[in-house]
JSON list of C-alpha atoms and ligand atoms in Angstrom, two decimals:
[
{"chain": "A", "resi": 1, "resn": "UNK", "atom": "CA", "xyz": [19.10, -13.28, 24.99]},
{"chain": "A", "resi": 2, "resn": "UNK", "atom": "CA", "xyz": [19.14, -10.54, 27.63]},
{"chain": "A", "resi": 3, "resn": "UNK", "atom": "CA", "xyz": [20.16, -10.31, 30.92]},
{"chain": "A", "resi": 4, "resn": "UNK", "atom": "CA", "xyz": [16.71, -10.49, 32.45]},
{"chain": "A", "resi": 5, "resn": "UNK", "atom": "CA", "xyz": [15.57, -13.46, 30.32]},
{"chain": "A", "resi": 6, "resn": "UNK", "atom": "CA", "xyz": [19.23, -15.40, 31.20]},
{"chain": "A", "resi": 7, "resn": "UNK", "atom": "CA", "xyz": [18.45, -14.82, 34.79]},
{"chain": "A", "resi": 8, "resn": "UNK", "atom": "CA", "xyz": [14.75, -16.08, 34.70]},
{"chain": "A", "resi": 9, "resn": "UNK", "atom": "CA", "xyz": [15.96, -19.29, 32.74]},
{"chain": "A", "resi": 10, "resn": "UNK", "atom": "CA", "xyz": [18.69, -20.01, 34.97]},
{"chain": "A", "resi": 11, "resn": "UNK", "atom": "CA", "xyz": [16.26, -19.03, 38.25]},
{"chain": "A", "resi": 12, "resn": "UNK", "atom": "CA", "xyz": [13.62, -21.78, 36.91]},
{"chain": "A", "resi": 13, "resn": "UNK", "atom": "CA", "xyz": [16.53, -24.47, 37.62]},
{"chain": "A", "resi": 14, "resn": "UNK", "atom": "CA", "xyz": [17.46, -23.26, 40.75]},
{"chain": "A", "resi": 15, "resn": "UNK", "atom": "CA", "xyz": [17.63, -26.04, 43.14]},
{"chain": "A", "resi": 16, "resn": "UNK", "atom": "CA", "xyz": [16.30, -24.75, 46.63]},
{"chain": "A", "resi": 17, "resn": "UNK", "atom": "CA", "xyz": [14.15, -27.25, 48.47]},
{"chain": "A", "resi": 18, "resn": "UNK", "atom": "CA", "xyz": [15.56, -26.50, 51.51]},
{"chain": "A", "resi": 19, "resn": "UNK", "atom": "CA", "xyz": [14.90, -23.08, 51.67]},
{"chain": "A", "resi": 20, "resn": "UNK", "atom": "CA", "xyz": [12.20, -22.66, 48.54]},
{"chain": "A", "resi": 21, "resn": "UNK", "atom": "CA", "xyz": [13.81, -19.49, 47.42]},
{"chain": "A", "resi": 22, "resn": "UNK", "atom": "CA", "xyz": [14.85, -19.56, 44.23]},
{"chain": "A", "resi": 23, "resn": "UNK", "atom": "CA", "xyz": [17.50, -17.13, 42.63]},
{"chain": "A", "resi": 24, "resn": "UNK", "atom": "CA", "xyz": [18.76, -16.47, 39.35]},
{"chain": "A", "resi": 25, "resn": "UNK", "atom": "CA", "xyz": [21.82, -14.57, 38.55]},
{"chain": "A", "resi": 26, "resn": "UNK", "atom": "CA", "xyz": [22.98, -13.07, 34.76]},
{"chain": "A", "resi": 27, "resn": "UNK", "atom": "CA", "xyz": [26.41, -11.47, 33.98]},
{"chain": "A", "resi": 28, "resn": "UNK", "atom": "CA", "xyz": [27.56, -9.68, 31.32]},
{"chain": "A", "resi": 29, "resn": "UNK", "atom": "CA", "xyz": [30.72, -9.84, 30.51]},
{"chain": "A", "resi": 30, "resn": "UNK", "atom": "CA", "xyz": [32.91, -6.63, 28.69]},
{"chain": "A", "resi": 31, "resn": "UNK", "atom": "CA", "xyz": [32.55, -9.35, 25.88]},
{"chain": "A", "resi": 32, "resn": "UNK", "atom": "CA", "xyz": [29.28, -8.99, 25.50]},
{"chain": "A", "resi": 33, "resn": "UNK", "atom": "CA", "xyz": [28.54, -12.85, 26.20]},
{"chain": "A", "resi": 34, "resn": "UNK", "atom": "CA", "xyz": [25.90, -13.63, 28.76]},
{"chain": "A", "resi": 35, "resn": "UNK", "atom": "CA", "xyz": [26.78, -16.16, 31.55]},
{"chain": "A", "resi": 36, "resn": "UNK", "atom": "CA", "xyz": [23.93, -17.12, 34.18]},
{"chain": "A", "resi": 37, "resn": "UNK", "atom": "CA", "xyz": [23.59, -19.10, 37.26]},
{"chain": "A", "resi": 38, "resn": "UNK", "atom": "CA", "xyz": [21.07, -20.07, 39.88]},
{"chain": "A", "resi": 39, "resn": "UNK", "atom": "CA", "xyz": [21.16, -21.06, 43.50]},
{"chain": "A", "resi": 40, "resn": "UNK", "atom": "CA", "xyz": [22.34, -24.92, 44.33]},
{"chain": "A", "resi": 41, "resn": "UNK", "atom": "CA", "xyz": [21.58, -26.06, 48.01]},
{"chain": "A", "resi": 42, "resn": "UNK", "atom": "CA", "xyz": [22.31, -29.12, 50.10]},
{"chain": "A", "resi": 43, "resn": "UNK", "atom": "CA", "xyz": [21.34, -30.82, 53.17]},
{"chain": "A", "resi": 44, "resn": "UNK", "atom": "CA", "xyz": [24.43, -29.69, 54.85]},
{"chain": "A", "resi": 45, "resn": "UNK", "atom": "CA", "xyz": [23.34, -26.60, 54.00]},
{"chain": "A", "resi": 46, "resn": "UNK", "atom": "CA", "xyz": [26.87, -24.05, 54.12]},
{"chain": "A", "resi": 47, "resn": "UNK", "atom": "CA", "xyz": [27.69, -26.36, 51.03]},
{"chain": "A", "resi": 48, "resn": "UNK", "atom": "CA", "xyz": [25.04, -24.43, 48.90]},
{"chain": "A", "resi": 49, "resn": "UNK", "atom": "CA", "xyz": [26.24, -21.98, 46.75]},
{"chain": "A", "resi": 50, "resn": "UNK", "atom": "CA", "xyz": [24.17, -18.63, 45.54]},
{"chain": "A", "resi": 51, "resn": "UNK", "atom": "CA", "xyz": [23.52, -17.90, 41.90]},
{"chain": "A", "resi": 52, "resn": "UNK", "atom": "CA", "xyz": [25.51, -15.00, 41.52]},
{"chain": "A", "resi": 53, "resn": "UNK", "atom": "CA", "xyz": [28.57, -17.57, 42.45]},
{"chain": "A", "resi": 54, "resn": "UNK", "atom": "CA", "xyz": [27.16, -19.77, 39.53]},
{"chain": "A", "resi": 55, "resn": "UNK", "atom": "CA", "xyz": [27.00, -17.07, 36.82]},
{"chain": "A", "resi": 56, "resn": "UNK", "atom": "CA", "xyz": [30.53, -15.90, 37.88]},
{"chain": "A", "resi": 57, "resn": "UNK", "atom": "CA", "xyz": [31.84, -19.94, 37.64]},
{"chain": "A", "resi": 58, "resn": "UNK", "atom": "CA", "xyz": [30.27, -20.32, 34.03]},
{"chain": "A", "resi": 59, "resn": "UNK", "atom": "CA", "xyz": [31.95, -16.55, 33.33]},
{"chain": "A", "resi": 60, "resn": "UNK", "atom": "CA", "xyz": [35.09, -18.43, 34.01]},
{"chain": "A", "resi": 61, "resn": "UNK", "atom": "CA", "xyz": [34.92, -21.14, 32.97]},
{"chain": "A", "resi": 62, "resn": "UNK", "atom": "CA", "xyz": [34.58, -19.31, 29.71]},
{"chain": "A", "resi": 63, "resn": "UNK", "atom": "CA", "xyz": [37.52, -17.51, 29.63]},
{"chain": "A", "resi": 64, "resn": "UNK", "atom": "CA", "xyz": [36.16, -14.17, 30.34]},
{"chain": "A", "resi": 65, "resn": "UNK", "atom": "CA", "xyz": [37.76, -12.38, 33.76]},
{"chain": "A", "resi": 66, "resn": "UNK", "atom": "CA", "xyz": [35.46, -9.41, 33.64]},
{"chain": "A", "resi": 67, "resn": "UNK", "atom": "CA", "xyz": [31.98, -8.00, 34.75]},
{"chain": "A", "resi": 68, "resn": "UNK", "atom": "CA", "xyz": [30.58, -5.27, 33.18]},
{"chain": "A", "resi": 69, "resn": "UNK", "atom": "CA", "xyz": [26.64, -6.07, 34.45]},
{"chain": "A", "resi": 70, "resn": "UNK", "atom": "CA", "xyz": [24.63, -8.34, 36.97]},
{"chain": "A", "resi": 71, "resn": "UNK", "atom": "CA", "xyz": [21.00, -9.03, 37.32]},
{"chain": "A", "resi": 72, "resn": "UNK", "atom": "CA", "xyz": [19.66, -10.81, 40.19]},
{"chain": "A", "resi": 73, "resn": "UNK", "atom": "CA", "xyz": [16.14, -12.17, 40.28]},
{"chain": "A", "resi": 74, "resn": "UNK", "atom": "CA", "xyz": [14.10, -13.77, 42.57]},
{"chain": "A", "resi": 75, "resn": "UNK", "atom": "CA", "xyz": [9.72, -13.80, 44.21]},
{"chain": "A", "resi": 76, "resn": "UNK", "atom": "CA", "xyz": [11.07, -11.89, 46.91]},
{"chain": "A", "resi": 77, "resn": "UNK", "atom": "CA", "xyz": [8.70, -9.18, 47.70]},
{"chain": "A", "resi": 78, "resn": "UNK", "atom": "CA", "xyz": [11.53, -6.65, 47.37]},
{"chain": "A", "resi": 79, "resn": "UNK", "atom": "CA", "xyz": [14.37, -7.05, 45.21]},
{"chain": "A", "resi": 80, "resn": "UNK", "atom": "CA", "xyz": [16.79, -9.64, 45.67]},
{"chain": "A", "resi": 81, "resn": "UNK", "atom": "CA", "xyz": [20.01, -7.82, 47.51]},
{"chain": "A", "resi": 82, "resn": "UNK", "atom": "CA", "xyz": [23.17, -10.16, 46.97]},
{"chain": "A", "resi": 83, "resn": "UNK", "atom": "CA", "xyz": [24.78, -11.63, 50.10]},
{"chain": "A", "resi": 84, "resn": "UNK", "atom": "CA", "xyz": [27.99, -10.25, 51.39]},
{"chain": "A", "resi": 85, "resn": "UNK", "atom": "CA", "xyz": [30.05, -13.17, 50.17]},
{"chain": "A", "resi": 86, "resn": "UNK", "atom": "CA", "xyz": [28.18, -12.94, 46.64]},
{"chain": "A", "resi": 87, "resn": "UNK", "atom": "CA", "xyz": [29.21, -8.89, 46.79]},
{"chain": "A", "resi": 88, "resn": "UNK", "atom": "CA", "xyz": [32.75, -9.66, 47.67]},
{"chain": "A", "resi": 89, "resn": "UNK", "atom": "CA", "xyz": [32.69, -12.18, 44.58]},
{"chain": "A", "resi": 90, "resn": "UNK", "atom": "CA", "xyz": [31.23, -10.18, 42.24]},
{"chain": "A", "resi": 91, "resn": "UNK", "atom": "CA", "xyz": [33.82, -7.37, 43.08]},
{"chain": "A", "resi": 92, "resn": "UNK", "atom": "CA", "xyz": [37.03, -9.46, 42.37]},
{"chain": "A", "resi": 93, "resn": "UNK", "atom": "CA", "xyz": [35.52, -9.45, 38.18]},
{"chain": "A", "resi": 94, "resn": "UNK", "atom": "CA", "xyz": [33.79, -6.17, 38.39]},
{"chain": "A", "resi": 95, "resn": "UNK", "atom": "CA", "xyz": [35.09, -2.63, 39.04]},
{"chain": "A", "resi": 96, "resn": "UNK", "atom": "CA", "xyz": [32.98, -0.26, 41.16]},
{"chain": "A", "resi": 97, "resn": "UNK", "atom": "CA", "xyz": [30.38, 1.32, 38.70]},
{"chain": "A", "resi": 98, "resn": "UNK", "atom": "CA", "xyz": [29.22, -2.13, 37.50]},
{"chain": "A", "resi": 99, "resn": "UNK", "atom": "CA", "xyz": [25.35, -1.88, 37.55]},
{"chain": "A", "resi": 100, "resn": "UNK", "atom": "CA", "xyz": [23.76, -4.63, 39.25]},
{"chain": "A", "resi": 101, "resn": "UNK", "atom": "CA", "xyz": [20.03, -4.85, 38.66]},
{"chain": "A", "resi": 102, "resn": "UNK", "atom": "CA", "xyz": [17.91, -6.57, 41.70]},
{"chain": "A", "resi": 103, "resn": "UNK", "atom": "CA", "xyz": [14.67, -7.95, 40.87]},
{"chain": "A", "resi": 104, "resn": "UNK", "atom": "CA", "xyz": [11.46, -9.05, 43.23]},
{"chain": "A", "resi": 105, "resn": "UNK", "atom": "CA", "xyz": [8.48, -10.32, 42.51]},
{"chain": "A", "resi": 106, "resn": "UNK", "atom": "CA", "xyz": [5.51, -7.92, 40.61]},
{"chain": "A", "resi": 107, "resn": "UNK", "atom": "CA", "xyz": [8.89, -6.49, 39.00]},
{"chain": "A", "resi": 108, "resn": "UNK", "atom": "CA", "xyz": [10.11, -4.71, 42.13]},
{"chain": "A", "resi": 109, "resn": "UNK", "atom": "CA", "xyz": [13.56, -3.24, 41.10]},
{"chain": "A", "resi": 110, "resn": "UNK", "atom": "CA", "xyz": [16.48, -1.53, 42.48]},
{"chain": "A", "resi": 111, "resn": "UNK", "atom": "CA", "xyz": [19.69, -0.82, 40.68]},
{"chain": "A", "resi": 112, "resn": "UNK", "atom": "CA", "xyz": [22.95, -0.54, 42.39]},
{"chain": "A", "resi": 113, "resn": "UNK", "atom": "CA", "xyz": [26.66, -0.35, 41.77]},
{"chain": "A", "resi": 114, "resn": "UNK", "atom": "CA", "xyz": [28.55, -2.81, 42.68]},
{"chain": "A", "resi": 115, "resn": "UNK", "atom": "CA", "xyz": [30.45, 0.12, 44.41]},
{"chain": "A", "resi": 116, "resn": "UNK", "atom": "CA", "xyz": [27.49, 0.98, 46.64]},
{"chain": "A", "resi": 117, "resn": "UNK", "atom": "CA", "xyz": [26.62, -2.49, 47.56]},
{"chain": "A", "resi": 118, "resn": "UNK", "atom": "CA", "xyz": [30.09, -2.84, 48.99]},
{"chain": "A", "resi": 119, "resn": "UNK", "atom": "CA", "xyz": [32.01, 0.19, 49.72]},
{"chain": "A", "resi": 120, "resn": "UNK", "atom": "CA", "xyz": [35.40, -0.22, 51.29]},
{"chain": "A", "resi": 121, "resn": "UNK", "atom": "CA", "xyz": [35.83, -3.62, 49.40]},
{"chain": "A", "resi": 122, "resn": "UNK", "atom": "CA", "xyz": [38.82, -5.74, 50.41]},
{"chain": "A", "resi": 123, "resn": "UNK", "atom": "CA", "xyz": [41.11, -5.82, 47.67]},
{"chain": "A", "resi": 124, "resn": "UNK", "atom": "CA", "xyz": [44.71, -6.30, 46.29]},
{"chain": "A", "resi": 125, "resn": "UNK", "atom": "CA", "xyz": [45.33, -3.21, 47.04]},
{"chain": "A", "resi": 126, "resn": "UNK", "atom": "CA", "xyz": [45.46, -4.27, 50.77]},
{"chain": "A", "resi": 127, "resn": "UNK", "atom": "CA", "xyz": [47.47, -7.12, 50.20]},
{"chain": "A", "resi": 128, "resn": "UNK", "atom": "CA", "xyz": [50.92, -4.56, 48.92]},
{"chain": "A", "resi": 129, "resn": "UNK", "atom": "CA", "xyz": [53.29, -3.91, 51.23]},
{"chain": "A", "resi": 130, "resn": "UNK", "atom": "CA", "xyz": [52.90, -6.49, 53.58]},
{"chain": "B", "resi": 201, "resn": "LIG", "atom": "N1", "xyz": [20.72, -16.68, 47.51]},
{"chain": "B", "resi": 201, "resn": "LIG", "atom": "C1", "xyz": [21.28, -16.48, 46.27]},
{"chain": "B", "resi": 201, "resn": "LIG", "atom": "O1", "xyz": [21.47, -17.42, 45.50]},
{"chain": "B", "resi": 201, "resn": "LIG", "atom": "N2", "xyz": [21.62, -15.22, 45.93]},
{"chain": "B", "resi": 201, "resn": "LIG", "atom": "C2", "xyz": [21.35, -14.11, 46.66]},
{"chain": "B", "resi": 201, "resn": "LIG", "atom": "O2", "xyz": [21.64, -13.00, 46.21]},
{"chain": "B", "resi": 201, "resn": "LIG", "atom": "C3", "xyz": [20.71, -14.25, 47.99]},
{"chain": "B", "resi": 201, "resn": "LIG", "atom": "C4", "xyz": [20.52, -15.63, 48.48]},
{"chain": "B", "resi": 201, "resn": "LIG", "atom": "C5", "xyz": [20.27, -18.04, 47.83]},
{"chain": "B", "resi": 201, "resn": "LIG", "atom": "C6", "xyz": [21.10, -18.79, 48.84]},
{"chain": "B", "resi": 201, "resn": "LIG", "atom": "C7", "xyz": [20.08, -19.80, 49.35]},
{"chain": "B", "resi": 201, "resn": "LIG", "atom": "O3", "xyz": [20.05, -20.92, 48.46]},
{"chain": "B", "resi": 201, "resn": "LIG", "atom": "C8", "xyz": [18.75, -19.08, 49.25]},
{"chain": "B", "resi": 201, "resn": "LIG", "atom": "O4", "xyz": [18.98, -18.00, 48.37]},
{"chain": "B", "resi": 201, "resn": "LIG", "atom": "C9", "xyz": [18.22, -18.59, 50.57]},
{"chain": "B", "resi": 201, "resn": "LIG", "atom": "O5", "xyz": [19.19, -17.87, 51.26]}
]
């Protein structure tokens, strides 16, 4: 299974009728096991979570604590940019030159670090010395 084909599986069971945009999200971990998640919303609708916040539940839930790639896929007519939250996520399990891979519709694609998507990233670093 690759990270592309994890993402599309787990974007096909995205649950979005609220918003109709479906998103699927594929880690890989320094493992080398795939973990994937899609987007689950709800009628009160801060309560829905993004699929980059599934993948990285399922990740661990697994045992595994760290990122070493991301996909992100969705039929948005450019590639699918991770919210801030999802960034700030993504960056407690993944170090700064993790490649995240952001797919659109008609295969639009950007790649990204995770270090470029959110440069400056609070971290524990911030929390010494206090
Ligand atoms: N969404 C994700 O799951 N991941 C992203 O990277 C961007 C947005 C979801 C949240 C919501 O269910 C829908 O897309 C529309 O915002």
């Amino acid at each position: 299974m690759t990270l592309l084909k994890a993402a599309q599986s787990a974007q096909k069971n995205a649950y979005a009728p609220y918003s109709g945009f479906r998103v699927g999200a594929a880690i890989l971990g320094r493992s080398g096991a795939i973990f994937s998640g899609c987007n689950v919303e709800n009628v009160a609708y801060p309560e829905g979570t993004c699929a980059e916040a599934g993948a990285i539940a399922a990740m661990i839930n697994a045992g595994e604590r760290r990122i070493a790639e991301v996909l992100v896929i969705s039929d948005s007519a450019s590639p699918v940019s991770p919210c801030g939250g999802c960034r700030q996520k993504l960056v407690e399990f993944g170090s700064t030159d993790v490649v995240v891979t952001m797919i659109g519709r008609n295969g639009a694609r950007l790649t990204m670090t995770l270090g470029d998507l959110l440069p400056g990233a609070f971290s524990e670093e911030h929390l010494k010395g206090v």
